[in-house]
CSV table of C-alpha atoms in Angstrom, one decimal:
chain,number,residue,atom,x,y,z
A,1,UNK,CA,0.0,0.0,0.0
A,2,UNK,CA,2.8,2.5,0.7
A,3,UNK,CA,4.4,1.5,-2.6
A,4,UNK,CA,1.2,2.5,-4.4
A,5,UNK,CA,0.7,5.5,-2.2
A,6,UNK,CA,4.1,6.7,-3.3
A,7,UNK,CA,4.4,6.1,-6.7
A,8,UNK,CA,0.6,7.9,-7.0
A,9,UNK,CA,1.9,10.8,-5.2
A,10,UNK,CA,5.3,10.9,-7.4
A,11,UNK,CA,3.0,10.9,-10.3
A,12,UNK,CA,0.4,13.7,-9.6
A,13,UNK,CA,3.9,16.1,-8.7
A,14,UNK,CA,5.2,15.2,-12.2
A,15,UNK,CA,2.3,15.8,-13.8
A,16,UNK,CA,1.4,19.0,-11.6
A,17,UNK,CA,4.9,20.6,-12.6
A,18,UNK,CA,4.8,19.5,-16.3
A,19,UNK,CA,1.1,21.5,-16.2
A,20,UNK,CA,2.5,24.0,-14.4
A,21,UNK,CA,5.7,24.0,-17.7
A,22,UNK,CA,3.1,24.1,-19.5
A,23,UNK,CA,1.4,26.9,-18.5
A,24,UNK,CA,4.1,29.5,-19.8
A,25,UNK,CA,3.6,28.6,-23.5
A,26,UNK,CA,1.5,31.6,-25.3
A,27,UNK,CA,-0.2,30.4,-28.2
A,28,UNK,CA,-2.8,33.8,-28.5
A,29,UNK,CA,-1.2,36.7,-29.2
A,30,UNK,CA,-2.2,39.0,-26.7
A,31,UNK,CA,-2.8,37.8,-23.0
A,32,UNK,CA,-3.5,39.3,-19.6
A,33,UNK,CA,-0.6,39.0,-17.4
A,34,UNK,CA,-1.2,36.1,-15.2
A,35,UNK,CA,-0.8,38.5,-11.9
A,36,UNK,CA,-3.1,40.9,-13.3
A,37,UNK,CA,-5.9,42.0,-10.6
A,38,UNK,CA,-9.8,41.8,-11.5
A,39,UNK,CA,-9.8,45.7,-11.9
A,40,UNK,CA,-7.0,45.9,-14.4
A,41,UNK,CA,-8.4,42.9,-16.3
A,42,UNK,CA,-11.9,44.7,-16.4
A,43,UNK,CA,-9.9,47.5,-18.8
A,44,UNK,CA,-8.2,44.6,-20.9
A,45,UNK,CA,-9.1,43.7,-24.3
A,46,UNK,CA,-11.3,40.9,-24.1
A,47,UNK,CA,-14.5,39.6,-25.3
A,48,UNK,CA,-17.4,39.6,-22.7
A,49,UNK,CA,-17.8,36.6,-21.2
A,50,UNK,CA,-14.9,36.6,-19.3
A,51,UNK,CA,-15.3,40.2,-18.0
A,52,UNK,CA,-19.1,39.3,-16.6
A,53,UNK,CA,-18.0,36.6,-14.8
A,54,UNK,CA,-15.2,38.8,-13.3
A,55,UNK,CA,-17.9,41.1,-12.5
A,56,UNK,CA,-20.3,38.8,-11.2
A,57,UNK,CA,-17.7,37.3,-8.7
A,58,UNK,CA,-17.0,40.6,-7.2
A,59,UNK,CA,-21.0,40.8,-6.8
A,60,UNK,CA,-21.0,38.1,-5.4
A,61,UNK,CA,-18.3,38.4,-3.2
A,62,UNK,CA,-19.6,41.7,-1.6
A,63,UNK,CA,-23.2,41.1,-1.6
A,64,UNK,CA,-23.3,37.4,-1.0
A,65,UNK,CA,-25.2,37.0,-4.3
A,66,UNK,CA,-26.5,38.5,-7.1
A,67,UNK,CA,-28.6,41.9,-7.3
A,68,UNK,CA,-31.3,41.9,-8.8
A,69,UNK,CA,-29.9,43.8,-12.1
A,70,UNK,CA,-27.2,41.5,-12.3
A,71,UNK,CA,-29.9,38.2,-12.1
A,72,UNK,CA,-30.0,37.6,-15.8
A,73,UNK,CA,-26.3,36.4,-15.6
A,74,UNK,CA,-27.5,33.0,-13.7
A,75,UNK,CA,-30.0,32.7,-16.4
A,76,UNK,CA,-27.5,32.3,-18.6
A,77,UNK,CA,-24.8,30.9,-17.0
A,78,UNK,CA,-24.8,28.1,-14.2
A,79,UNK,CA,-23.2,29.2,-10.8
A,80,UNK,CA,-20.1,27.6,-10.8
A,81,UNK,CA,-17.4,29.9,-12.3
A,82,UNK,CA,-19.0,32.9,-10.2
A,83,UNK,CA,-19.3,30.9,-7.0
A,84,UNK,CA,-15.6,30.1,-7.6
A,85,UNK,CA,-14.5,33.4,-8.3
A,86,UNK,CA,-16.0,34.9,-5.9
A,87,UNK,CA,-14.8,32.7,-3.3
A,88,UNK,CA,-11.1,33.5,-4.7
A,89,UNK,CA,-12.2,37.2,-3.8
A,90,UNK,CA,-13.9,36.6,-0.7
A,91,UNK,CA,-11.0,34.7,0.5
A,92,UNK,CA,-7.9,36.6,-0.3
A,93,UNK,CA,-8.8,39.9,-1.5
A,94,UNK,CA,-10.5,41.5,-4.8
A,95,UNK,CA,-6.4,42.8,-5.6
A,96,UNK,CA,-6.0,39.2,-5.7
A,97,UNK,CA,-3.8,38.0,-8.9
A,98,UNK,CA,-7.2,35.5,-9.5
A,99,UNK,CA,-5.6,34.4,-12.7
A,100,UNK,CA,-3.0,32.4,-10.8
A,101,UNK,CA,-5.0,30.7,-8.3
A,102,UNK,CA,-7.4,29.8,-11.4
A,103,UNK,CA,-3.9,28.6,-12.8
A,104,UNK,CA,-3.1,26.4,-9.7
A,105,UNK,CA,-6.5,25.2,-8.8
A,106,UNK,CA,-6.7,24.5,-12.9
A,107,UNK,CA,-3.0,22.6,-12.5
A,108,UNK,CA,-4.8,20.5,-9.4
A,109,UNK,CA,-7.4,19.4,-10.8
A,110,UNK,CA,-5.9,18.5,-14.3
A,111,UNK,CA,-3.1,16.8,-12.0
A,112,UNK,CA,-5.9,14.5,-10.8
A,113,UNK,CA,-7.7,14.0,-14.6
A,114,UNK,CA,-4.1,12.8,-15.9
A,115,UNK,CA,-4.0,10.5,-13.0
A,116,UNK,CA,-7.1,8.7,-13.7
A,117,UNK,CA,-6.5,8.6,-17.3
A,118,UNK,CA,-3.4,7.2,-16.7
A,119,UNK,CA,-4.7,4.8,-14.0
A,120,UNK,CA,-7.5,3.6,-16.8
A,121,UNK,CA,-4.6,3.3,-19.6
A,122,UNK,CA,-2.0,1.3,-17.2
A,123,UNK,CA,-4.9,-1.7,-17.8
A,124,UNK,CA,-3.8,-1.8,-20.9
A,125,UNK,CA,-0.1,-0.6,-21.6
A,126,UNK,CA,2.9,-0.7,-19.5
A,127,UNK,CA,3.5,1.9,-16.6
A,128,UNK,CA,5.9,4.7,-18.3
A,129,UNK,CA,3.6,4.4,-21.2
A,130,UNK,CA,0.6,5.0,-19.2
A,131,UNK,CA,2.6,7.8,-17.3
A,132,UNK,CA,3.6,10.1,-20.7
A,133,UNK,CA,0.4,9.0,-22.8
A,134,UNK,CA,-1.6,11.6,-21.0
A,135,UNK,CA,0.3,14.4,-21.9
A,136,UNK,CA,-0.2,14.1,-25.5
A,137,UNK,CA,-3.2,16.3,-26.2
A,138,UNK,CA,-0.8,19.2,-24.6
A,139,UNK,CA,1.2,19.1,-27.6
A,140,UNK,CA,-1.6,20.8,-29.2
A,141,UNK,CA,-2.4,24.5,-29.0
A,142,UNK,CA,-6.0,24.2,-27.8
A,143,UNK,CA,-5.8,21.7,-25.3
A,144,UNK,CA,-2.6,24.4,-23.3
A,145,UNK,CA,-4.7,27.7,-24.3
A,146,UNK,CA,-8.3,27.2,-23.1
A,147,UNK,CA,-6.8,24.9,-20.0
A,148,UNK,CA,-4.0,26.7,-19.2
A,149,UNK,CA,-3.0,30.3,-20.2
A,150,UNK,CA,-4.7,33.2,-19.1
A,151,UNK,CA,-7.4,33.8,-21.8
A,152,UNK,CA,-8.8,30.4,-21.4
A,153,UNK,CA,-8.7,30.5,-17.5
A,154,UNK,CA,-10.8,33.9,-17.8
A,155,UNK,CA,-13.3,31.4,-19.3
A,156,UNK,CA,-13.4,28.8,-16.6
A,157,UNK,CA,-14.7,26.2,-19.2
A,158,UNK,CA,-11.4,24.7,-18.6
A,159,UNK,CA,-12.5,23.0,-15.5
A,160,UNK,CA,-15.9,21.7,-17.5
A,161,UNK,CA,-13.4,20.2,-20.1
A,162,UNK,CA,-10.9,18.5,-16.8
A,163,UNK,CA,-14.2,17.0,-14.9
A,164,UNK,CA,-16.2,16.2,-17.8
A,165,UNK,CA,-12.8,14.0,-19.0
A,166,UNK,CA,-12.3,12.6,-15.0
A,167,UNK,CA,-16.2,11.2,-15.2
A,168,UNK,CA,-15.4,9.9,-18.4
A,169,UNK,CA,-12.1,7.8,-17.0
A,170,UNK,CA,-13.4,7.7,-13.7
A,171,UNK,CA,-16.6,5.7,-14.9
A,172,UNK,CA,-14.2,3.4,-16.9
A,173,UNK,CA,-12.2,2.7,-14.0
A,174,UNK,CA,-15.5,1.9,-12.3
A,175,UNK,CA,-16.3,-0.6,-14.5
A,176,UNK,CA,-13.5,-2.6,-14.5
A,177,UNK,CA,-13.2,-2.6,-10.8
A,178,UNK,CA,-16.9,-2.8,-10.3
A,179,UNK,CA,-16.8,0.0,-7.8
A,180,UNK,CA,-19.7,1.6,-6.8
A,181,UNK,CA,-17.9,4.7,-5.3
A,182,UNK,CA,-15.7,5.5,-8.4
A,183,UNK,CA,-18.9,5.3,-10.6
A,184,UNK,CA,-21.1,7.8,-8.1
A,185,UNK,CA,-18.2,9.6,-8.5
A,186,UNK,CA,-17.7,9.9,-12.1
A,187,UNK,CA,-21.2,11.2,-11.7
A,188,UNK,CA,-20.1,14.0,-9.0
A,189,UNK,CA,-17.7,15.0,-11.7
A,190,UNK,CA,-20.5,14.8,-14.4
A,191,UNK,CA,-22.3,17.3,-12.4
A,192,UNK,CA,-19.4,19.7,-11.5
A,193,UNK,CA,-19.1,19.9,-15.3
A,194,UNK,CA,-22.5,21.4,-15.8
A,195,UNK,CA,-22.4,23.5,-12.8
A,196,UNK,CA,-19.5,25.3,-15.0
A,197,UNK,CA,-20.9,25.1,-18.4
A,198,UNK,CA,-24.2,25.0,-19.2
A,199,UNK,CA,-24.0,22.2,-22.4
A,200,UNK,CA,-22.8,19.8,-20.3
A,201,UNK,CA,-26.2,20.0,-18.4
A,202,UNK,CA,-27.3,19.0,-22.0
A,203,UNK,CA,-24.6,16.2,-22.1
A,204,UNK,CA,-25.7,14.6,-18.6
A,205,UNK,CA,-29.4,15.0,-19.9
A,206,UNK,CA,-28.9,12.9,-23.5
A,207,UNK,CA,-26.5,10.4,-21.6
A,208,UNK,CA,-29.7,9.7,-19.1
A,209,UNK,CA,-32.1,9.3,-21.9
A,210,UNK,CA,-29.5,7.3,-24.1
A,211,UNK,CA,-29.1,4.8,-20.6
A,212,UNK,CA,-32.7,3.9,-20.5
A,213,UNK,CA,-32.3,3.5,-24.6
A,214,UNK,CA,-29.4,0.9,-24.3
A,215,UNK,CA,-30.7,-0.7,-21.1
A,216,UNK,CA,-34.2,-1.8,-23.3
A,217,UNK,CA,-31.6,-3.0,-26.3
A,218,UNK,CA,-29.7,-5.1,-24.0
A,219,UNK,CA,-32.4,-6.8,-22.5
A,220,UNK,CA,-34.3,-7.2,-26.0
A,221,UNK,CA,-31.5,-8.5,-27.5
A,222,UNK,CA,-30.9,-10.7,-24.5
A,223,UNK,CA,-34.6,-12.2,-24.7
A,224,UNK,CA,-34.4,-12.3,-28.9
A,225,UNK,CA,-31.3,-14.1,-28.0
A,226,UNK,CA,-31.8,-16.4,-25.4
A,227,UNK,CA,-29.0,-15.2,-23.7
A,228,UNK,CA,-28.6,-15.3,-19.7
A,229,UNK,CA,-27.4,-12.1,-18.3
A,230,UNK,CA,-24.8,-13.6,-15.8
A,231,UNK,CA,-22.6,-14.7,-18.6
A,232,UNK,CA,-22.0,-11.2,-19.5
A,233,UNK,CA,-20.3,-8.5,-18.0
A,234,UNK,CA,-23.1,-5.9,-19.8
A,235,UNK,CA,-25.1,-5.6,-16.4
A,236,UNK,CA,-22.5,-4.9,-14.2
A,237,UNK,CA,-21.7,-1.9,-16.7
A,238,UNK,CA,-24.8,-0.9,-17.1
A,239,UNK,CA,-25.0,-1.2,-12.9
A,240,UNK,CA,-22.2,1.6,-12.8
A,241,UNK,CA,-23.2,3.7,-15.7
A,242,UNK,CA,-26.7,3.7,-13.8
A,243,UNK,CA,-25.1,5.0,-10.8
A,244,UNK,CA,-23.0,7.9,-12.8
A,245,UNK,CA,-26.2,9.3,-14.4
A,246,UNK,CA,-28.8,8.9,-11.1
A,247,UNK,CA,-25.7,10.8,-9.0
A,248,UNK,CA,-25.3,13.0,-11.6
A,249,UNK,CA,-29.0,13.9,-11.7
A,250,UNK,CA,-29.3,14.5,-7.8
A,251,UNK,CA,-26.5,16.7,-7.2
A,252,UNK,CA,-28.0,18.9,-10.4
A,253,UNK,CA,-31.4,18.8,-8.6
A,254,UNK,CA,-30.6,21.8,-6.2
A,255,UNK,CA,-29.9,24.7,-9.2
A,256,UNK,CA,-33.3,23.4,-11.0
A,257,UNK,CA,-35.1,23.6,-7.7
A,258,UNK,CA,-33.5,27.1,-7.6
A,259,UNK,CA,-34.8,28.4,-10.6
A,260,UNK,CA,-37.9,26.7,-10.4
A,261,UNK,CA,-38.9,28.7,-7.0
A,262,UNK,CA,-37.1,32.1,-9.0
A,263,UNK,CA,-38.7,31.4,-12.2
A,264,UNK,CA,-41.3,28.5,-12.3
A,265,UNK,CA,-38.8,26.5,-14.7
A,266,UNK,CA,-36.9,23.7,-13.9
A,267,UNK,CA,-34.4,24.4,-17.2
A,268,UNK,CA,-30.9,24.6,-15.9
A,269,UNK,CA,-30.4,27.9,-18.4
A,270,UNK,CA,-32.7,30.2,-20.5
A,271,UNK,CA,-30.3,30.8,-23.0
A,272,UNK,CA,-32.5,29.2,-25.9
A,273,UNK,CA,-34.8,31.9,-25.9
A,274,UNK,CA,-31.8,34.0,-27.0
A,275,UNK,CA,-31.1,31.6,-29.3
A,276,UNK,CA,-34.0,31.5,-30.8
A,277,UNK,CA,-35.0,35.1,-30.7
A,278,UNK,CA,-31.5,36.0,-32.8
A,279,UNK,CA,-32.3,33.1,-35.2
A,280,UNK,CA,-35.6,35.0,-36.0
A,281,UNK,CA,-34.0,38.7,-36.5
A,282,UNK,CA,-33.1,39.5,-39.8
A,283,UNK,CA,-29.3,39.7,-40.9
A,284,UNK,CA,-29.0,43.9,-40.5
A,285,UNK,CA,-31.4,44.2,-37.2
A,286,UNK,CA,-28.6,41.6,-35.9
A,287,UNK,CA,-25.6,43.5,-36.9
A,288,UNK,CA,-26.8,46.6,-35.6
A,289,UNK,CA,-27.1,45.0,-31.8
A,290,UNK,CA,-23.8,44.1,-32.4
A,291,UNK,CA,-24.6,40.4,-33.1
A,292,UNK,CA,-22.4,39.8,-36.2
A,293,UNK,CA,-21.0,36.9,-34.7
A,294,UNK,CA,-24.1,35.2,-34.7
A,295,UNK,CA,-24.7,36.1,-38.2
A,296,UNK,CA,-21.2,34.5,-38.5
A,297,UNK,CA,-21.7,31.4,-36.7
A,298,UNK,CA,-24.9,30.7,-38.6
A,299,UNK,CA,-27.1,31.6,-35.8
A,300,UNK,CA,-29.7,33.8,-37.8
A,301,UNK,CA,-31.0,30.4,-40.1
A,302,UNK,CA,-34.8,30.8,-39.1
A,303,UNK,CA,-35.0,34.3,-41.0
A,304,UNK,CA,-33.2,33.8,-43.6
A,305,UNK,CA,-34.6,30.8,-44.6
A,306,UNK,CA,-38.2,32.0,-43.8
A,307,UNK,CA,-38.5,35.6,-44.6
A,308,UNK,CA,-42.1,35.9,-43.1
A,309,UNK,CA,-41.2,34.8,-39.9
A,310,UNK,CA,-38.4,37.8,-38.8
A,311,UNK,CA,-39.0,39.2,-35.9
A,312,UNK,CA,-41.3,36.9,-34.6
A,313,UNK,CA,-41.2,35.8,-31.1
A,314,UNK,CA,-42.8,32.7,-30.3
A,315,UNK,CA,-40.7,29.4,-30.6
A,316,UNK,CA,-42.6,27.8,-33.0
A,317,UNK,CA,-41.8,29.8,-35.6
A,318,UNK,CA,-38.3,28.4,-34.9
A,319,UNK,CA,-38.8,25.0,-35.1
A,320,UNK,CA,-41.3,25.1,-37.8
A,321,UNK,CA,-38.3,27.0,-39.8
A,322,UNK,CA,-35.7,24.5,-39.3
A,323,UNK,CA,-37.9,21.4,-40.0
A,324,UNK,CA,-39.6,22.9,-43.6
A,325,UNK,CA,-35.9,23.6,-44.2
A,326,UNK,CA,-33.8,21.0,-42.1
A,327,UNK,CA,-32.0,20.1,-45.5
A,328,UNK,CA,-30.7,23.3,-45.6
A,329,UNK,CA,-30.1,24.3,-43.0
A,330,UNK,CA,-27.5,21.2,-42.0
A,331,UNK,CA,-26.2,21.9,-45.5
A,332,UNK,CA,-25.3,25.4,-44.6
A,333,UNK,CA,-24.2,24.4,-41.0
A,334,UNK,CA,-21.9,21.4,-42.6
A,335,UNK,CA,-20.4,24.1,-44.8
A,336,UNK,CA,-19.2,26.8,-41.9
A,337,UNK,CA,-18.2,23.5,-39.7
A,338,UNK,CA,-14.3,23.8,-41.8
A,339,UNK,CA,-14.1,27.5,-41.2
A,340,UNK,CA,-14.6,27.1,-37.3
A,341,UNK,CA,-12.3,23.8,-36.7
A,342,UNK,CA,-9.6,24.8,-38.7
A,343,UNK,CA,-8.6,28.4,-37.3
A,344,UNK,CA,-5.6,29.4,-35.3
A,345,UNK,CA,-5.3,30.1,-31.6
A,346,UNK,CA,-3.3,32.8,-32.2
A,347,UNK,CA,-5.7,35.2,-32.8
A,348,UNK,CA,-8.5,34.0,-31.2
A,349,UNK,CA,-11.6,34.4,-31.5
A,350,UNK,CA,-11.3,35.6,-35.0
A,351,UNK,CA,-11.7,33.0,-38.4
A,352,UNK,CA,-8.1,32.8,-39.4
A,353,UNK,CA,-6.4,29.9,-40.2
A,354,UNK,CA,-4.2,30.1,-43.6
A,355,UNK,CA,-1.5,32.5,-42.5
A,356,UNK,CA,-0.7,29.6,-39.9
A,357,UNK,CA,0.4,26.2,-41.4
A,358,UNK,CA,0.9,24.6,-38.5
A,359,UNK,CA,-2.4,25.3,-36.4
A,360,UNK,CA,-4.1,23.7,-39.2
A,361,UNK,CA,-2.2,20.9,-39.4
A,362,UNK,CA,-2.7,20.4,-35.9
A,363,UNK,CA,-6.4,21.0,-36.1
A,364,UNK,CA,-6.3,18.4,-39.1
A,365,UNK,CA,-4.4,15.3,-36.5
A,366,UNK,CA,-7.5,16.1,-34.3
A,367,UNK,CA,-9.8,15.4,-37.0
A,368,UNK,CA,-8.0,12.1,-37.7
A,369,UNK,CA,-8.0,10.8,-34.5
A,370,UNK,CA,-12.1,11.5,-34.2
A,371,UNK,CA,-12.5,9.7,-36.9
A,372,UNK,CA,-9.8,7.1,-35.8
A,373,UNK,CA,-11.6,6.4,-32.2
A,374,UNK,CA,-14.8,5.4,-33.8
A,375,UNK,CA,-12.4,3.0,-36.5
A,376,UNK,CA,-10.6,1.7,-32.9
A,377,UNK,CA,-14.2,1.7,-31.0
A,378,UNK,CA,-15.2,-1.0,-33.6
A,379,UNK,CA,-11.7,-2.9,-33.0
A,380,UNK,CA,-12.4,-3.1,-29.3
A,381,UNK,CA,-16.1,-4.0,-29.4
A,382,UNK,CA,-15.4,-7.5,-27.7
A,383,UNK,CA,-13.8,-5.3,-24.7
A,384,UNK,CA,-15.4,-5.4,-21.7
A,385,UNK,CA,-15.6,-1.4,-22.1
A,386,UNK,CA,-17.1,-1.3,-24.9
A,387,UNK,CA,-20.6,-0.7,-23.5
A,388,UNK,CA,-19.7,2.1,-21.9
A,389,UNK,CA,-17.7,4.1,-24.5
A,390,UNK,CA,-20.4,3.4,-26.8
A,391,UNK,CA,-23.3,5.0,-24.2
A,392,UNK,CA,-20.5,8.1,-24.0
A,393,UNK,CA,-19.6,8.7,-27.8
A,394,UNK,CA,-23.3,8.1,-28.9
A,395,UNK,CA,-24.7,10.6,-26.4
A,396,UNK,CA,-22.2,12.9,-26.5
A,397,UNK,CA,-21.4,13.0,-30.3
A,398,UNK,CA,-25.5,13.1,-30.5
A,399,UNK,CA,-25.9,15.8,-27.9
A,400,UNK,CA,-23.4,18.4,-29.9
A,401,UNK,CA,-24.4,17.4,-33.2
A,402,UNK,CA,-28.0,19.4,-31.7
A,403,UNK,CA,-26.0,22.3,-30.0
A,404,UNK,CA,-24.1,22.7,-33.8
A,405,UNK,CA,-27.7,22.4,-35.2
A,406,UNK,CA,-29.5,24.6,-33.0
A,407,UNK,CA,-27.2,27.2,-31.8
A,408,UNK,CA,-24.8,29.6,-33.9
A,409,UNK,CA,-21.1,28.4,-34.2
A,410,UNK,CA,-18.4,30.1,-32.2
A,411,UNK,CA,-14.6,28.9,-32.2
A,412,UNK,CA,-14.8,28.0,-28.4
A,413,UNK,CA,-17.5,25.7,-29.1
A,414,UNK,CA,-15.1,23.2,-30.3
A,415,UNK,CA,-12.4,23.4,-28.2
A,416,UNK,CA,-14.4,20.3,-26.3
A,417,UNK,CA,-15.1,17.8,-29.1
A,418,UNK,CA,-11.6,18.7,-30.0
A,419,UNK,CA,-9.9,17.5,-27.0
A,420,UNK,CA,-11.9,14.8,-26.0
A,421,UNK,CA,-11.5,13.2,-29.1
A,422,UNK,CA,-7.6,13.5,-28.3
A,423,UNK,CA,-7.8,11.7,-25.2
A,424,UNK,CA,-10.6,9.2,-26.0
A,425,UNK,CA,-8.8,8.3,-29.6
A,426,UNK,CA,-5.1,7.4,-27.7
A,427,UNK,CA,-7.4,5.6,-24.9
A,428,UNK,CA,-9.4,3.2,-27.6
A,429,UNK,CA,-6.0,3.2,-29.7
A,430,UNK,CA,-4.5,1.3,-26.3
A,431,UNK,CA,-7.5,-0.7,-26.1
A,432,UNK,CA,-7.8,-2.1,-29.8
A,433,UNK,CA,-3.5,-2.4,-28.8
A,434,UNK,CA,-4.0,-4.6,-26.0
A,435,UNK,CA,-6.7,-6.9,-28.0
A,436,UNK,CA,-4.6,-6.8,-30.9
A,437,UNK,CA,-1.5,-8.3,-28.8
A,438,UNK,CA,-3.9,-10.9,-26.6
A,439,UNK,CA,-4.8,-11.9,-30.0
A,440,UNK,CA,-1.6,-11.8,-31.4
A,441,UNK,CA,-0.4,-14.3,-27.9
A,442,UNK,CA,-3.3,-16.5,-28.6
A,443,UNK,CA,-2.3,-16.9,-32.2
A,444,UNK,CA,1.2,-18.1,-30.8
A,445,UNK,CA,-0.2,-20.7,-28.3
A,446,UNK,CA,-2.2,-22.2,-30.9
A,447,UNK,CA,0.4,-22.8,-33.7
A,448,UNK,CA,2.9,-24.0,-30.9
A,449,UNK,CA,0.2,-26.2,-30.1
């Protein structure tokens, strides 16, 4: 046990100080200094997101929650990154560099993803392997700028992307340890990640509704069949991923409750009335309210494909937009997709991507290995994991394939599907591996035989 104890502990300091290397590369052009205090940073360049959470922290921290003219900003936004930030205020000081304790509360928690990704891979590869094969999606720009460099930890999405990667792991350690704790864990983490980011809320819902979906096909197929359920390990899977989405579901229970006694709704955000509001104002009523990224993005599809219906309100006119013209309007989506996976960090959040060869290289590896983790999920569909990465990848790849469809596209918006397809394509990569070389042994024993 003290072995273990050590050799865990000797890990998470290596990976804490190769984060914290890490953390000094600059792939944007222009930063905030990392010691900069929320008042300075209020005067920096920046786009607005960042700025209201800033702003919403200090309310926080001085009133002990929101005012009422501030309110709209947990209608948009779950708590999380304000509670935090206002709880870095609170605690030390509003002159507080908050940059750098986001920095090393960021490095602590992605200390602890890398360990449990590493702890899932050393099942299948050998120890230094598993050690250094979590650091590979820091070799690419997107995974160091919106985890670890100052822009991205203005954001706080960052610690979305770290828990919504540890329930991932977490839930596939659970499985193969058939651990009841690690798997109402995974779903603790789950619900962190949507108390930070609002899609993720979206995520947790699709991956309850696709549980109940797989559960029926494994027990139809079972009956069809006429297979016994105790010779499989499907229902012990099933048993954990159960547990991840009913813990997940409970902890989120307290923000709905909260809006539902502020607003009579149990949605976890408003922010599709937005959404579809912009979709139904015309191109130049858009630009005017300062909304040309939305016109950008491809968020203004109801109008333009349905003339009659801008500057109508009600939601109907919406959906009734996108399904006379669904066709269309995936066509027209499809074709912006390449303009917003391909640009460069280095001047986000703007659409450039030529002047820099080797962003867009990088951006094109990332696109190979998404489509080489679903070629690998099919190599390891005899693993006893399989189950489970199928439940994630369906929902999840389902779940943002709506978000793309529904909402306009903005270059952030793929910084997740971009590095979770990094670490979920060198995780099935060591899978399909260690079939391929069980295979390979099996082969051996039988010839020699």
């Amino acid at each position: 046990m003290k072995k273990i104890t050590t050799e865990r502990v000797s890990a998470a300091a290596f990976y804490a100080v190769i984060l914290f290397a890490i953390s000094f590369a600059r792939d944007r052009a222009v930063q905030p200094d990392l010691w900069i205090s929320v008042s300075d940073f209020l005067n920096f360049s920046i786009i607005n997101d960042p700025k209201t959470f800033a702003r919403a922290g200090l309310e926080v921290a001085e009133q002990g929650w929101l005012t009422q003219p501030s309110a709209w900003i947990f209608n948009l936004w779950p708590p999380g990154f304000v509670l935090l930030l206002s709880g870095i205020f609170k605690l030390f000081g509003i002159g507080v560099p908050f940059l750098a304790v986001l920095l090393g509360l960021t490095i602590a928690a992605g200390a602890f993803m890398l360990m449990t990704v590493r702890r899932y891979l050393s099942f299948y590869v050998s120890a230094p392997v598993a050690l250094l094969l979590p650091l590979v999606p820091f070799i690419f720009p997107v995974t160091r700028f919106f985890l670890l460099q100052p822009v991205g930890l203005s954001f706080g999405e960052g610690f979305s992307v770290i828990f919504f990667i540890t329930f991932a792991f977490l839930l596939l350690i659970a499985v193969k340890n058939r651990s009841m704790i690690q798997a109402l864990a995974s779903g603790g983490f789950l619900a962190l990640a949507a108390y930070f980011r609002s899609q993720y809320e979206l995520i947790a819902l699709v991956l309850s509704f696709g549980f109940f979906g797989l559960l029926v096909l494994v027990v139809l197929a079972d009956v069809f069949l006429k297979r016994k359920p105790a010779e499989s390990n499907k229902y012990q899977a099933l048993k954990m991923m159960a547990l991840a989405v009913l813990a997940a579901q409970l902890l989120m229970l307290p923000w709905r409750i909260y809006h539902y006694v502020d607003s009579g709704r149990w949605g976890w955000v408003q922010t599709q009335e937005i959404v579809i509001r912009n979709a139904l104002l015309p191109e130049e009523k858009l630009f005017e309210m300062g909304g040309d990224f939305v016109v950008l993005g491809g968020g203004h599809l109801a109008c333009k494909f349905e003339p009659d219906y801008c500057g109508k309100t009600e939601s109907s006119f919406f959906y009734k937009a996108l399904f006379d013209h669904f066709g269309e309007w995936i066509e027209y989506k499809a074709l912006l997709a390449k303009s917003f996976w391909f640009p460069t960090i280095r001047y986000f959040p703007k659409l450039l991507a030529e002047d820099v060869p080797a962003d867009y290289l990088g951006n094109s590896i990332i696109l190979i290995l998404f489509a080489a983790s679903l070629y690998f999920l099919c190599v390891a569909r005899k693993s006893s994991d399989f189950l489970v990465y199928f439940w994630i990848l369906s929902s999840f790849y389902a779940c943002f394939f709506v978000i793309f469809v529904l909402v306009q596209f903005e270059v952030r918006y793929f910084f997740l599907p971009k590095i979770f397809s990094i670490f979920i394509a060198l995780a099935l990569a060591s899978v399909a591996w260690s079939a391929r070389a069980k295979r390979g042994a099996a082969g051996a024993v039988t010839r020699a035989d």
